[in-house]
XYZ file of C-alpha atoms in Angstrom:
218
model
C 91.398 147.254 153.715
C 88.946 149.643 155.365
C 88.152 153.312 154.882
C 89.548 155.748 152.339
C 89.125 155.532 148.577
C 90.005 153.003 145.960
C 93.708 152.188 146.170
C 96.308 150.000 144.506
C 95.795 147.450 147.277
C 92.143 147.154 146.279
C 93.111 146.683 142.635
C 95.530 143.935 143.656
C 92.778 142.257 145.665
C 90.480 142.391 142.631
C 93.258 140.852 140.532
C 93.420 138.052 143.114
C 89.676 137.539 142.669
C 90.111 137.542 138.893
C 92.698 134.774 139.262
C 90.150 132.640 141.102
C 87.601 133.450 138.392
C 90.039 132.052 135.834
C 90.645 128.961 138.005
C 86.920 128.253 138.350
C 86.460 128.824 134.610
C 89.192 126.279 133.836
C 87.661 123.734 136.213
C 84.276 124.262 134.559
C 85.671 124.017 131.034
C 87.876 120.958 131.573
C 85.377 119.022 133.702
C 82.377 120.139 131.677
C 84.228 119.422 128.451
C 85.005 115.843 129.463
C 81.415 115.243 130.559
C 80.086 117.118 127.532
C 82.079 114.904 125.179
C 80.473 111.826 126.706
C 77.020 113.416 126.487
C 77.572 114.374 122.836
C 78.479 110.782 121.970
C 75.494 109.505 123.940
C 73.229 111.861 121.974
C 74.184 110.133 118.717
C 74.297 106.626 120.171
C 72.394 103.907 118.275
C 70.961 102.833 121.646
C 67.755 104.814 122.141
C 67.832 104.521 125.943
C 71.303 106.094 126.020
C 70.065 108.847 123.680
C 67.025 109.519 125.825
C 69.132 109.680 128.999
C 71.450 112.235 127.363
C 68.483 114.253 126.074
C 66.898 114.248 129.538
C 70.145 115.465 131.126
C 70.469 118.299 128.615
C 66.840 119.369 128.911
C 66.860 119.366 132.715
C 70.138 121.268 133.086
C 69.443 123.773 130.308
C 65.965 124.327 131.732
C 67.330 125.037 135.224
C 68.969 128.387 136.079
C 72.638 128.091 137.011
C 71.858 129.814 140.308
C 69.524 126.964 141.251
C 72.189 124.402 140.318
C 74.630 126.261 142.582
C 72.132 126.233 145.462
C 71.502 122.506 145.022
C 75.220 121.692 144.989
C 76.063 123.912 147.972
C 73.019 124.002 150.254
C 71.241 120.865 149.051
C 74.225 118.568 149.501
C 74.954 120.074 152.924
C 71.392 119.251 154.017
C 72.054 115.691 152.844
C 75.074 115.627 155.164
C 77.771 116.318 152.585
C 79.547 119.545 153.527
C 81.483 120.923 150.563
C 83.826 123.933 150.391
C 82.537 126.781 148.244
C 85.126 126.077 145.534
C 84.162 122.404 145.270
C 80.418 123.116 145.228
C 80.831 125.904 142.666
C 83.101 123.683 140.568
C 80.593 120.816 140.544
C 77.736 123.161 139.641
C 79.701 124.758 136.805
C 80.809 121.372 135.458
C 77.201 120.160 135.452
C 76.030 123.353 133.732
C 78.788 123.391 131.115
C 78.441 119.672 130.327
C 74.865 120.118 129.115
C 75.667 123.049 126.843
C 78.934 121.738 125.422
C 77.363 118.319 124.940
C 74.642 119.824 122.761
C 77.059 122.133 120.913
C 79.392 119.254 120.126
C 76.518 116.953 119.140
C 75.494 119.509 116.547
C 79.067 119.782 115.286
C 79.404 116.014 114.953
C 76.172 115.834 112.971
C 77.343 118.795 110.855
C 80.059 116.613 109.309
C 78.815 115.901 105.750
C 76.904 112.655 105.429
C 79.178 111.608 102.584
C 82.041 111.348 105.096
C 80.024 108.911 107.198
C 79.125 106.877 104.140
C 82.696 106.843 102.810
C 84.018 105.575 106.156
C 81.314 102.909 106.196
C 82.279 101.814 102.660
C 85.823 101.248 103.936
C 84.385 98.653 106.327
C 85.346 100.672 109.387
C 83.670 99.921 112.676
C 81.608 102.652 114.323
C 84.453 103.382 116.750
C 86.964 103.651 113.911
C 84.660 105.920 111.906
C 84.246 108.269 114.848
C 87.918 108.273 115.858
C 89.553 108.467 112.430
C 87.052 110.294 110.218
C 84.203 112.072 111.986
C 85.656 113.487 115.207
C 88.733 115.144 113.600
C 86.394 117.075 111.281
C 83.905 117.777 114.064
C 86.658 119.257 116.252
C 87.462 121.772 113.530
C 83.807 122.774 113.255
C 83.352 122.888 117.041
C 86.352 125.073 117.868
C 84.790 128.526 117.177
C 81.526 127.964 119.126
C 83.449 126.295 121.948
C 85.776 129.271 122.322
C 82.756 131.572 122.148
C 81.036 129.611 124.915
C 84.118 130.039 127.097
C 83.129 133.713 127.364
C 79.809 132.647 128.892
C 81.638 130.366 131.321
C 83.843 133.219 132.549
C 80.871 135.550 133.035
C 78.712 132.917 134.723
C 81.352 132.284 137.389
C 80.141 135.561 138.923
C 77.139 133.662 140.322
C 79.496 131.611 142.503
C 79.726 134.629 144.811
C 76.210 133.697 146.021
C 77.580 130.620 147.795
C 80.521 132.517 149.281
C 83.197 131.660 146.746
C 85.654 134.562 146.628
C 86.025 135.315 142.924
C 86.032 138.650 141.110
C 82.515 139.792 141.990
C 82.806 138.643 145.604
C 86.074 140.517 146.094
C 84.394 143.597 144.623
C 81.528 143.265 147.081
C 83.952 143.013 149.981
C 85.871 146.076 148.811
C 82.684 148.073 148.309
C 81.507 147.169 151.817
C 84.660 148.794 153.167
C 84.966 151.937 151.032
C 81.356 152.449 149.828
C 82.263 153.481 146.277
C 80.137 151.124 144.157
C 80.510 153.006 140.868
C 84.307 152.890 140.871
C 84.468 149.339 142.229
C 82.014 147.780 139.789
C 83.413 149.761 136.884
C 86.787 148.222 137.694
C 85.173 144.782 137.934
C 83.680 145.323 134.481
C 87.137 146.254 133.183
C 88.562 142.992 134.561
C 85.798 140.956 132.917
C 86.363 142.795 129.646
C 90.086 142.000 129.822
C 89.254 138.325 130.347
C 86.450 137.969 127.805
C 87.390 140.251 124.920
C 90.428 138.215 123.766
C 88.248 135.084 123.739
C 85.579 136.875 121.674
C 88.163 138.064 119.150
C 89.692 134.594 118.962
C 86.262 133.051 118.371
C 85.492 135.472 115.513
C 88.853 134.792 113.873
C 88.292 131.053 114.093
C 84.844 131.428 112.542
C 86.290 133.498 109.678
C 89.062 130.968 109.137
C 86.552 128.127 109.084
C 84.363 130.031 106.616
C 87.306 130.745 104.334
C 88.354 127.117 104.533
C 84.982 126.085 103.117
C 85.157 128.416 100.117
């Protein structure tokens, strides 16, 4: 893959990188979603120490650039004697990053459920667990779907930073191709096209969900 201009082989290699971008995005979303769900519930916990711990986690992670989180997970853990492959380190960093943001998004959606719903469930003598499982969370999921889908766009785009630690995703494959053919305009324009193809459908889906939610309220 050296010399000459941009070829079909290069496009195929970029598609391979895009596949790994999707894989890392899924790891980040699934892992971060599970952790974010726990954080969201901790944020509304009646135990103040649990709430404070969740708030501290969110503030620290949201106040730290993702690049720094990646460096800590890849280089920091290796200094501590834990050598991790680039995929594992990038996956951990993305899960940590996503958990803080989804946790706060979902906390807001849970609290956006009308207070009358909380009170009605309490009048039915439901326990806190029953209220959350049967009344509050089903409504919160509906509210949370549009912003969650919208945040998935940010997850896909932020995976580009994983190239810093040597993970071969879309941007990293583009860098490798450019180092061999020295045509940065064409290469990065094609990378942008791949990102657009990945992100635009999610953006459209998010807008449609928001419109549907808005119409459902009227």
